[in-house]
Structures are given as C-alpha cells and as structure tokens.
Amino acid sequence: MEDDAPVIYGLEFQARALTPQTAETDAIRFLVGTQSLKYDNQIHIIDFDDENNIISKNVLLHQVGEIWHISASPADRGVLATCYNRTADSKVLTCAAVWRMPAELEPGGHESPEDAASPAHALELLCHLDHAARGSTACVVWEPAGPGGRVVSLADNHVLLWDLQESGSRAALASSASLEGKGQLKFTTGRWSPHHNCTQVATANDTAVRGWDTRTMSQIYCIENAHGQLVRDLDFNPNKQYYLASCGDDCRVKFWDTRNVSEPVKTLEEHSHWVWSVRYNHSHDQLVLTGSSDSRVVLSNMVSISSEPFGHLADDDDLSDQEERRPEEKSQEPPQDSVIATYEEHEDSVYAVDWSSADPWLFASLSYDGRLVINRVPRALKYHILL
C-alpha cells in the first residue's frame, strides 16, 4: 500500500505563520503569512486539490508589516486575524488586527503556482485589536464555537478579551487580566479550550503554562515549570476535556491533565532542537503533530492518553467501571504509543504545523525559508484507525 508523495509549495519570502481556514469544511485550504522587511508582505491562500494532487493559490497583500501570527475565524470563512510588526518612534511594536478577504476569492477562481503574474488582492481592515498601553501582541485566538464574535489577544503580560461588534468592524474590550510578578513577564502563546462551554483559555509565559476562566478573568491552574526552557506552543485535546499538550525549547512535548498538574501524563523527546508547534488531530486525538527547528515534522500515535485507548471511544469513568466488572479483561494489552513517521522535506526550521479543517488525514507544515509541505497520514494507519 503505497503512500502519496508530499506536495511542496514555495513562497518567495520567508514565513512562519500558518493556519487552516477553520470555517471551511469542504475545501482543503490553508493561509500562510510572510515575513519580509524589504517588500510588501502577503497572505497566500493555498487550496489543495486532493484528487489531482494540485495546489492553487491566491495572494492577498498585507502591507502593514511582517506577519508573526495568523488565525482564521471559526465561523466566517472570509475573516482572519494577524499579528504583525510595525515601527513607530524607532520602536518595533507587534500589533493585531482583524481583516476580511475580498468576496471574489471564491473556490475555483485561483491561479496556478506557476502563474507568477497573478494579481494580488487587498485585504479589508475590519478593526484593530491594539491597546496602546498594553504592549506588543503575541497572538490572537478565536472562541472555538459560537458566531465568531469573541477573540482573546495576548499583549505583553495582559490577557485581553474582545467582543467583535457590527460584523467585526468594531472591537470592544470586554475584560482583561494581567500577569503579576517579578521581571519582564511576557506571554508567548495561547489557546482557547473547546470544552467547558468555551470558558477556558491557556497561556504560556517563559516556562509556565496557566489556565484562565474567561468569565471572571481569574487564573484556574498554573504549571510553574512546565518545560525546562521557554514554552513555544499549546493545544487542547479536542475529545478529552482536561488534556493539554505543550512544547518548548527543551526539545520536549508534554501532555498534561489540568486537574493534576504536578507532573505531565506523558513526555515525548523526538526532536533535537526547539519544538515550535504541537497540534492534536481534530477527529482522531491519538494523532499528534509536532514541528521543530531541527527541520523535522514528527507524527506520533499517542493512543494511551487518547479518547480511544482501547480502540473505541471510552472515557476514564467507563474504563474503570469495565475493569471493575470484568477483571479477566485486564490482561488485554492496549495499543502502544509510537512515532508513526518523521517527515524530512524541510531544510529550515519548521515554525508551524496544522491539520486541515476539511480532511482529518491531511496536514501542512511551514518552514522559515517559505516552504509549505502538504502530507497525509500513512494509509495503513488510517485504515487501522477506521477499521
């Protein structure tokens, strides 16, 4: 059973920002933001034709500055948020804004990658998510469910909850919280949990991971030394409400149960340099992607801490009940955690990995030299999970 070859797309600028178009569940589409100091920056809309293995693209101009983070609205396909650098009074500030893509960018109206003369479209600015006194914005995360009207931005040591009003054209600061302590406290990344009625956000600063309740903007848990060095990325398990993955500069990926944060449930050490990105598969949470500045992408099968540890959906309570009722089944060995594949198509640091929102077996990775690689889960494993 031969697996499909990876599909590679090259951007002419350096890049580190990648997101699937979250609200698009039919077409396989990713958005990539560039980092250029000399030229106008761009957002590339990458469509992947799964049947013919062909990539097509549209280019949007993002003239305000280098893109450090990009996130797509989960409710509106045309809306996205970026964090970008701009220079003011000899200082570099990272700002955040919400944008709308042009309406004419419908599926099917794309240029082929070879068509270098394809026109670039302009983005429509909906609103800024900046607060002059709050410093530089590290990232913007959208509320996972609902109409797409709430976002959280992390600016220096502030967690800012915004209400997007009038179709996103106005952002009102609903509430905020600040990180108190010694030294220069700065958030590096954050993630909004899809569980608990979307009332929890996790943030990382330095080596710590914290949970926040968006209703009261109070801290609900803190993992003080989650990693030996800086925490780079977080992701929530979509099917197990208390499980959270983190990765960082200590080359490790750790999995946490937020009810007991004294030690990780599991630790992965498959990378030889900083791990920049970790992502759970949206449908099959045993599949975990990581990307690192060792230029490699690793796909792991973390079945023992997934929602399907025995090959079928079962939560912790069900399992303990079954074990009490049927002790003779305890001898049945659950599948073992393993590395499924290591992908080495990149030649530079891999800053972002993400799953397609339309196809659970397909993912993209982005390295700093502007190389976007689209890969698939090996067929043998796909059928093993499905059957």
PDB file of N, CA, C and O in Angstrom, residues 262-320:
ATOM      1  N   SER A 262       0.913  18.428  38.741  1.00  0.00           N
ATOM      2  CA  SER A 262       2.204  18.236  39.421  1.00  0.00           C
ATOM      3  C   SER A 262       3.238  17.596  38.505  1.00  0.00           C
ATOM      4  O   SER A 262       4.434  17.859  38.617  1.00  0.00           O
ATOM      5  N   GLU A 263       2.787  16.751  37.578  1.00  0.00           N
ATOM      6  CA  GLU A 263       3.714  16.186  36.591  1.00  0.00           C
ATOM      7  C   GLU A 263       2.952  15.829  35.316  1.00  0.00           C
ATOM      8  O   GLU A 263       1.741  15.607  35.347  1.00  0.00           O
ATOM      9  N   PRO A 264       3.653  15.804  34.176  1.00  0.00           N
ATOM     10  CA  PRO A 264       2.959  15.501  32.915  1.00  0.00           C
ATOM     11  C   PRO A 264       2.486  14.049  32.869  1.00  0.00           C
ATOM     12  O   PRO A 264       3.081  13.168  33.491  1.00  0.00           O
ATOM     13  N   VAL A 265       1.417  13.829  32.112  1.00  0.00           N
ATOM     14  CA  VAL A 265       0.903  12.477  31.912  1.00  0.00           C
ATOM     15  C   VAL A 265       1.865  11.695  31.009  1.00  0.00           C
ATOM     16  O   VAL A 265       2.066  10.503  31.171  1.00  0.00           O
ATOM     17  N   LYS A 266       2.481  12.400  30.078  1.00  0.00           N
ATOM     18  CA  LYS A 266       3.366  11.763  29.101  1.00  0.00           C
ATOM     19  C   LYS A 266       4.349  12.814  28.589  1.00  0.00           C
ATOM     20  O   LYS A 266       4.015  14.000  28.490  1.00  0.00           O
ATOM     21  N   THR A 267       5.546  12.379  28.229  1.00  0.00           N
ATOM     22  CA  THR A 267       6.544  13.279  27.638  1.00  0.00           C
ATOM     23  C   THR A 267       7.124  12.634  26.384  1.00  0.00           C
ATOM     24  O   THR A 267       7.463  11.450  26.385  1.00  0.00           O
ATOM     25  N   LEU A 268       7.234  13.427  25.316  1.00  0.00           N
ATOM     26  CA  LEU A 268       7.856  12.969  24.070  1.00  0.00           C
ATOM     27  C   LEU A 268       9.200  13.670  23.896  1.00  0.00           C
ATOM     28  O   LEU A 268       9.282  14.886  24.093  1.00  0.00           O
ATOM     29  N   GLU A 269      10.205  12.926  23.493  1.00  0.00           N
ATOM     30  CA  GLU A 269      11.521  13.527  23.231  1.00  0.00           C
ATOM     31  C   GLU A 269      12.024  13.046  21.875  1.00  0.00           C
ATOM     32  O   GLU A 269      12.980  12.304  21.779  1.00  0.00           O
ATOM     33  N   GLU A 270      11.359  13.504  20.827  1.00  0.00           N
ATOM     34  CA  GLU A 270      11.678  13.034  19.478  1.00  0.00           C
ATOM     35  C   GLU A 270      12.425  14.078  18.650  1.00  0.00           C
ATOM     36  O   GLU A 270      12.814  13.812  17.530  1.00  0.00           O
ATOM     37  N   HIS A 271      12.580  15.289  19.189  1.00  0.00           N
ATOM     38  CA  HIS A 271      13.243  16.353  18.438  1.00  0.00           C
ATOM     39  C   HIS A 271      14.603  16.680  19.055  1.00  0.00           C
ATOM     40  O   HIS A 271      14.820  16.471  20.251  1.00  0.00           O
ATOM     41  N   SER A 272      15.497  17.215  18.224  1.00  0.00           N
ATOM     42  CA  SER A 272      16.845  17.537  18.701  1.00  0.00           C
ATOM     43  C   SER A 272      17.068  19.044  18.834  1.00  0.00           C
ATOM     44  O   SER A 272      18.177  19.490  19.094  1.00  0.00           O
ATOM     45  N   HIS A 273      16.012  19.826  18.622  1.00  0.00           N
ATOM     46  CA  HIS A 273      16.108  21.280  18.807  1.00  0.00           C
ATOM     47  C   HIS A 273      14.747  21.775  19.282  1.00  0.00           C
ATOM     48  O   HIS A 273      13.850  20.980  19.550  1.00  0.00           O
ATOM     49  N   TRP A 274      14.583  23.099  19.396  1.00  0.00           N
ATOM     50  CA  TRP A 274      13.353  23.682  19.927  1.00  0.00           C
ATOM     51  C   TRP A 274      12.126  23.176  19.175  1.00  0.00           C
ATOM     52  O   TRP A 274      12.130  23.096  17.943  1.00  0.00           O
ATOM     53  N   VAL A 275      11.073  22.871  19.926  1.00  0.00           N
ATOM     54  CA  VAL A 275       9.803  22.441  19.307  1.00  0.00           C
ATOM     55  C   VAL A 275       8.876  23.661  19.283  1.00  0.00           C
ATOM     56  O   VAL A 275       8.502  24.193  20.316  1.00  0.00           O
ATOM     57  N   TRP A 276       8.515  24.088  18.074  1.00  0.00           N
ATOM     58  CA  TRP A 276       7.779  25.337  17.887  1.00  0.00           C
ATOM     59  C   TRP A 276       6.272  25.148  17.827  1.00  0.00           C
ATOM     60  O   TRP A 276       5.518  26.091  18.047  1.00  0.00           O
ATOM     61  N   SER A 277       5.831  23.942  17.472  1.00  0.00           N
ATOM     62  CA  SER A 277       4.407  23.783  17.196  1.00  0.00           C
ATOM     63  C   SER A 277       3.947  22.383  17.565  1.00  0.00           C
ATOM     64  O   SER A 277       4.640  21.405  17.281  1.00  0.00           O
ATOM     65  N   VAL A 278       2.769  22.289  18.206  1.00  0.00           N
ATOM     66  CA  VAL A 278       2.154  20.989  18.510  1.00  0.00           C
ATOM     67  C   VAL A 278       0.665  21.091  18.192  1.00  0.00           C
ATOM     68  O   VAL A 278       0.030  22.095  18.500  1.00  0.00           O
ATOM     69  N   ARG A 279       0.125  20.061  17.531  1.00  0.00           N
ATOM     70  CA  ARG A 279      -1.287  20.072  17.150  1.00  0.00           C
ATOM     71  C   ARG A 279      -1.904  18.679  17.268  1.00  0.00           C
ATOM     72  O   ARG A 279      -1.388  17.710  16.711  1.00  0.00           O
ATOM     73  N   TYR A 280      -3.033  18.619  17.972  1.00  0.00           N
ATOM     74  CA  TYR A 280      -3.861  17.412  18.003  1.00  0.00           C
ATOM     75  C   TYR A 280      -4.693  17.341  16.726  1.00  0.00           C
ATOM     76  O   TYR A 280      -5.191  18.363  16.234  1.00  0.00           O
ATOM     77  N   ASN A 281      -4.903  16.114  16.228  1.00  0.00           N
ATOM     78  CA  ASN A 281      -5.857  15.915  15.137  1.00  0.00           C
ATOM     79  C   ASN A 281      -7.262  16.213  15.679  1.00  0.00           C
ATOM     80  O   ASN A 281      -7.617  15.808  16.781  1.00  0.00           O
ATOM     81  N   HIS A 282      -8.079  16.907  14.871  1.00  0.00           N
ATOM     82  CA  HIS A 282      -9.401  17.338  15.344  1.00  0.00           C
ATOM     83  C   HIS A 282     -10.353  16.173  15.556  1.00  0.00           C
ATOM     84  O   HIS A 282     -11.250  16.253  16.399  1.00  0.00           O
ATOM     85  N   SER A 283     -10.189  15.096  14.785  1.00  0.00           N
ATOM     86  CA  SER A 283     -11.122  13.967  14.864  1.00  0.00           C
ATOM     87  C   SER A 283     -10.541  12.793  15.642  1.00  0.00           C
ATOM     88  O   SER A 283     -11.238  12.161  16.431  1.00  0.00           O
ATOM     89  N   HIS A 284      -9.285  12.481  15.386  1.00  0.00           N
ATOM     90  CA  HIS A 284      -8.649  11.304  15.991  1.00  0.00           C
ATOM     91  C   HIS A 284      -7.500  11.807  16.866  1.00  0.00           C
ATOM     92  O   HIS A 284      -6.380  11.992  16.403  1.00  0.00           O
ATOM     93  N   ASP A 285      -7.810  12.020  18.168  1.00  0.00           N
ATOM     94  CA  ASP A 285      -6.879  12.761  19.016  1.00  0.00           C
ATOM     95  C   ASP A 285      -5.633  11.969  19.394  1.00  0.00           C
ATOM     96  O   ASP A 285      -4.748  12.505  20.045  1.00  0.00           O
ATOM     97  N   GLN A 286      -5.545  10.696  18.980  1.00  0.00           N
ATOM     98  CA  GLN A 286      -4.282   9.981  19.215  1.00  0.00           C
ATOM     99  C   GLN A 286      -3.192  10.463  18.259  1.00  0.00           C
ATOM    100  O   GLN A 286      -2.006  10.253  18.498  1.00  0.00           O
ATOM    101  N   LEU A 287      -3.585  11.125  17.174  1.00  0.00           N
ATOM    102  CA  LEU A 287      -2.615  11.623  16.183  1.00  0.00           C
ATOM    103  C   LEU A 287      -2.153  13.022  16.592  1.00  0.00           C
ATOM    104  O   LEU A 287      -2.954  13.968  16.656  1.00  0.00           O
ATOM    105  N   VAL A 288      -0.855  13.153  16.875  1.00  0.00           N
ATOM    106  CA  VAL A 288      -0.302  14.434  17.330  1.00  0.00           C
ATOM    107  C   VAL A 288       0.865  14.822  16.423  1.00  0.00           C
ATOM    108  O   VAL A 288       1.776  14.028  16.179  1.00  0.00           O
ATOM    109  N   LEU A 289       0.809  16.055  15.910  1.00  0.00           N
ATOM    110  CA  LEU A 289       1.857  16.593  15.027  1.00  0.00           C
ATOM    111  C   LEU A 289       2.761  17.536  15.797  1.00  0.00           C
ATOM    112  O   LEU A 289       2.282  18.328  16.608  1.00  0.00           O
ATOM    113  N   THR A 290       4.061  17.470  15.537  1.00  0.00           N
ATOM    114  CA  THR A 290       4.986  18.455  16.114  1.00  0.00           C
ATOM    115  C   THR A 290       5.965  18.922  15.032  1.00  0.00           C
ATOM    116  O   THR A 290       6.353  18.154  14.153  1.00  0.00           O
ATOM    117  N   GLY A 291       6.352  20.195  15.116  1.00  0.00           N
ATOM    118  CA  GLY A 291       7.333  20.772  14.195  1.00  0.00           C
ATOM    119  C   GLY A 291       8.423  21.458  14.987  1.00  0.00           C
ATOM    120  O   GLY A 291       8.160  22.074  16.022  1.00  0.00           O
ATOM    121  N   SER A 292       9.665  21.368  14.490  1.00  0.00           N
ATOM    122  CA  SER A 292      10.804  21.837  15.281  1.00  0.00           C
ATOM    123  C   SER A 292      11.835  22.528  14.405  1.00  0.00           C
ATOM    124  O   SER A 292      11.858  22.362  13.185  1.00  0.00           O
ATOM    125  N   SER A 293      12.734  23.288  15.059  1.00  0.00           N
ATOM    126  CA  SER A 293      13.819  23.889  14.298  1.00  0.00           C
ATOM    127  C   SER A 293      14.957  22.893  14.048  1.00  0.00           C
ATOM    128  O   SER A 293      16.034  23.286  13.606  1.00  0.00           O
ATOM    129  N   ASP A 294      14.711  21.594  14.279  1.00  0.00           N
ATOM    130  CA  ASP A 294      15.626  20.572  13.749  1.00  0.00           C
ATOM    131  C   ASP A 294      15.215  20.213  12.309  1.00  0.00           C
ATOM    132  O   ASP A 294      15.739  19.261  11.739  1.00  0.00           O
ATOM    133  N   SER A 295      14.270  21.000  11.732  1.00  0.00           N
ATOM    134  CA  SER A 295      13.777  20.869  10.343  1.00  0.00           C
ATOM    135  C   SER A 295      12.879  19.656  10.142  1.00  0.00           C
ATOM    136  O   SER A 295      12.576  19.302   8.999  1.00  0.00           O
ATOM    137  N   ARG A 296      12.449  19.019  11.214  1.00  0.00           N
ATOM    138  CA  ARG A 296      11.653  17.805  11.041  1.00  0.00           C
ATOM    139  C   ARG A 296      10.232  17.991  11.575  1.00  0.00           C
ATOM    140  O   ARG A 296       9.984  18.759  12.494  1.00  0.00           O
ATOM    141  N   VAL A 297       9.317  17.244  10.961  1.00  0.00           N
ATOM    142  CA  VAL A 297       7.939  17.150  11.425  1.00  0.00           C
ATOM    143  C   VAL A 297       7.732  15.715  11.891  1.00  0.00           C
ATOM    144  O   VAL A 297       8.069  14.768  11.168  1.00  0.00           O
ATOM    145  N   VAL A 298       7.219  15.542  13.106  1.00  0.00           N
ATOM    146  CA  VAL A 298       7.010  14.198  13.656  1.00  0.00           C
ATOM    147  C   VAL A 298       5.518  13.976  13.875  1.00  0.00           C
ATOM    148  O   VAL A 298       4.833  14.821  14.472  1.00  0.00           O
ATOM    149  N   LEU A 299       5.017  12.849  13.364  1.00  0.00           N
ATOM    150  CA  LEU A 299       3.636  12.431  13.600  1.00  0.00           C
ATOM    151  C   LEU A 299       3.660  11.284  14.598  1.00  0.00           C
ATOM    152  O   LEU A 299       4.270  10.240  14.336  1.00  0.00           O
ATOM    153  N   SER A 300       3.028  11.494  15.761  1.00  0.00           N
ATOM    154  CA  SER A 300       3.044  10.485  16.823  1.00  0.00           C
ATOM    155  C   SER A 300       1.652   9.914  17.034  1.00  0.00           C
ATOM    156  O   SER A 300       0.640  10.586  16.811  1.00  0.00           O
ATOM    157  N   ASN A 301       1.630   8.666  17.490  1.00  0.00           N
ATOM    158  CA  ASN A 301       0.378   7.991  17.816  1.00  0.00           C
ATOM    159  C   ASN A 301       0.304   7.860  19.333  1.00  0.00           C
ATOM    160  O   ASN A 301       0.857   6.934  19.912  1.00  0.00           O
ATOM    161  N   MET A 302      -0.345   8.832  19.990  1.00  0.00           N
ATOM    162  CA  MET A 302      -0.409   8.860  21.453  1.00  0.00           C
ATOM    163  C   MET A 302      -1.688   8.182  21.931  1.00  0.00           C
ATOM    164  O   MET A 302      -2.555   8.774  22.577  1.00  0.00           O
ATOM    165  N   VAL A 303      -1.804   6.909  21.597  1.00  0.00           N
ATOM    166  CA  VAL A 303      -3.070   6.208  21.802  1.00  0.00           C
ATOM    167  C   VAL A 303      -3.395   5.992  23.277  1.00  0.00           C
ATOM    168  O   VAL A 303      -4.556   6.004  23.681  1.00  0.00           O
ATOM    169  N   SER A 304      -2.364   5.845  24.139  1.00  0.00           N
ATOM    170  CA  SER A 304      -2.620   5.515  25.545  1.00  0.00           C
ATOM    171  C   SER A 304      -3.306   6.652  26.295  1.00  0.00           C
ATOM    172  O   SER A 304      -3.995   6.423  27.285  1.00  0.00           O
ATOM    173  N   ILE A 305      -3.127   7.900  25.826  1.00  0.00           N
ATOM    174  CA  ILE A 305      -3.767   9.027  26.511  1.00  0.00           C
ATOM    175  C   ILE A 305      -4.832   9.669  25.622  1.00  0.00           C
ATOM    176  O   ILE A 305      -5.208  10.813  25.826  1.00  0.00           O
ATOM    177  N   SER A 306      -5.332   8.909  24.650  1.00  0.00           N
ATOM    178  CA  SER A 306      -6.349   9.429  23.741  1.00  0.00           C
ATOM    179  C   SER A 306      -7.736   9.042  24.251  1.00  0.00           C
ATOM    180  O   SER A 306      -7.886   8.335  25.247  1.00  0.00           O
ATOM    181  N   SER A 307      -8.765   9.497  23.536  1.00  0.00           N
ATOM    182  CA  SER A 307     -10.133   9.138  23.901  1.00  0.00           C
ATOM    183  C   SER A 307     -10.477   7.725  23.424  1.00  0.00           C
ATOM    184  O   SER A 307     -11.555   7.223  23.707  1.00  0.00           O
ATOM    185  N   GLU A 308      -9.546   7.088  22.692  1.00  0.00           N
ATOM    186  CA  GLU A 308      -9.779   5.730  22.202  1.00  0.00           C
ATOM    187  C   GLU A 308      -8.627   4.807  22.612  1.00  0.00           C
ATOM    188  O   GLU A 308      -7.987   4.192  21.753  1.00  0.00           O
ATOM    189  N   PRO A 309      -8.333   4.688  23.928  1.00  0.00           N
ATOM    190  CA  PRO A 309      -7.146   3.919  24.333  1.00  0.00           C
ATOM    191  C   PRO A 309      -7.262   2.431  24.058  1.00  0.00           C
ATOM    192  O   PRO A 309      -6.262   1.735  23.967  1.00  0.00           O
ATOM    193  N   PHE A 310      -8.510   1.931  23.902  1.00  0.00           N
ATOM    194  CA  PHE A 310      -8.695   0.511  23.618  1.00  0.00           C
ATOM    195  C   PHE A 310      -9.337   0.295  22.257  1.00  0.00           C
ATOM    196  O   PHE A 310     -10.010  -0.692  22.030  1.00  0.00           O
ATOM    197  N   GLY A 311      -9.151   1.279  21.392  1.00  0.00           N
ATOM    198  CA  GLY A 311      -9.648   1.116  20.033  1.00  0.00           C
ATOM    199  C   GLY A 311     -11.100   1.512  19.845  1.00  0.00           C
ATOM    200  O   GLY A 311     -11.652   1.366  18.787  1.00  0.00           O
ATOM    201  N   HIS A 312     -11.776   2.006  20.894  1.00  0.00           N
ATOM    202  CA  HIS A 312     -13.131   2.518  20.735  1.00  0.00           C
ATOM    203  C   HIS A 312     -13.294   3.678  21.702  1.00  0.00           C
ATOM    204  O   HIS A 312     -12.538   3.814  22.654  1.00  0.00           O
ATOM    205  N   LEU A 313     -14.284   4.511  21.435  1.00  0.00           N
ATOM    206  CA  LEU A 313     -14.474   5.682  22.282  1.00  0.00           C
ATOM    207  C   LEU A 313     -14.867   5.264  23.688  1.00  0.00           C
ATOM    208  O   LEU A 313     -15.810   4.523  23.886  1.00  0.00           O
ATOM    209  N   ALA A 314     -14.107   5.739  24.646  1.00  0.00           N
ATOM    210  CA  ALA A 314     -14.409   5.435  26.044  1.00  0.00           C
ATOM    211  C   ALA A 314     -13.764   6.502  26.905  1.00  0.00           C
ATOM    212  O   ALA A 314     -12.622   6.861  26.688  1.00  0.00           O
ATOM    213  N   ASP A 315     -14.500   7.009  27.872  1.00  0.00           N
ATOM    214  CA  ASP A 315     -13.846   7.966  28.761  1.00  0.00           C
ATOM    215  C   ASP A 315     -13.345   7.253  30.008  1.00  0.00           C
ATOM    216  O   ASP A 315     -13.579   6.071  30.212  1.00  0.00           O
ATOM    217  N   ASP A 316     -12.649   7.986  30.854  1.00  0.00           N
ATOM    218  CA  ASP A 316     -11.976   7.374  32.004  1.00  0.00           C
ATOM    219  C   ASP A 316     -12.945   6.634  32.917  1.00  0.00           C
ATOM    220  O   ASP A 316     -12.665   5.550  33.400  1.00  0.00           O
ATOM    221  N   ASP A 317     -14.136   7.224  33.138  1.00  0.00           N
ATOM    222  CA  ASP A 317     -15.087   6.602  34.053  1.00  0.00           C
ATOM    223  C   ASP A 317     -15.561   5.256  33.514  1.00  0.00           C
ATOM    224  O   ASP A 317     -15.650   4.263  34.229  1.00  0.00           O
ATOM    225  N   ASP A 318     -15.861   5.231  32.197  1.00  0.00           N
ATOM    226  CA  ASP A 318     -16.316   3.971  31.597  1.00  0.00           C
ATOM    227  C   ASP A 318     -15.261   2.893  31.744  1.00  0.00           C
ATOM    228  O   ASP A 318     -15.560   1.743  32.044  1.00  0.00           O
ATOM    229  N   LEU A 319     -14.003   3.269  31.531  1.00  0.00           N
ATOM    230  CA  LEU A 319     -12.931   2.269  31.585  1.00  0.00           C
ATOM    231  C   LEU A 319     -12.808   1.673  32.979  1.00  0.00           C
ATOM    232  O   LEU A 319     -12.696   0.466  33.133  1.00  0.00           O
ATOM    233  N   SER A 320     -12.863   2.519  34.004  1.00  0.00           N
ATOM    234  CA  SER A 320     -12.694   1.994  35.354  1.00  0.00           C
ATOM    235  C   SER A 320     -13.868   1.089  35.719  1.00  0.00           C
ATOM    236  O   SER A 320     -13.693   0.078  36.377  1.00  0.00           O
TER     237      SER A 320
END
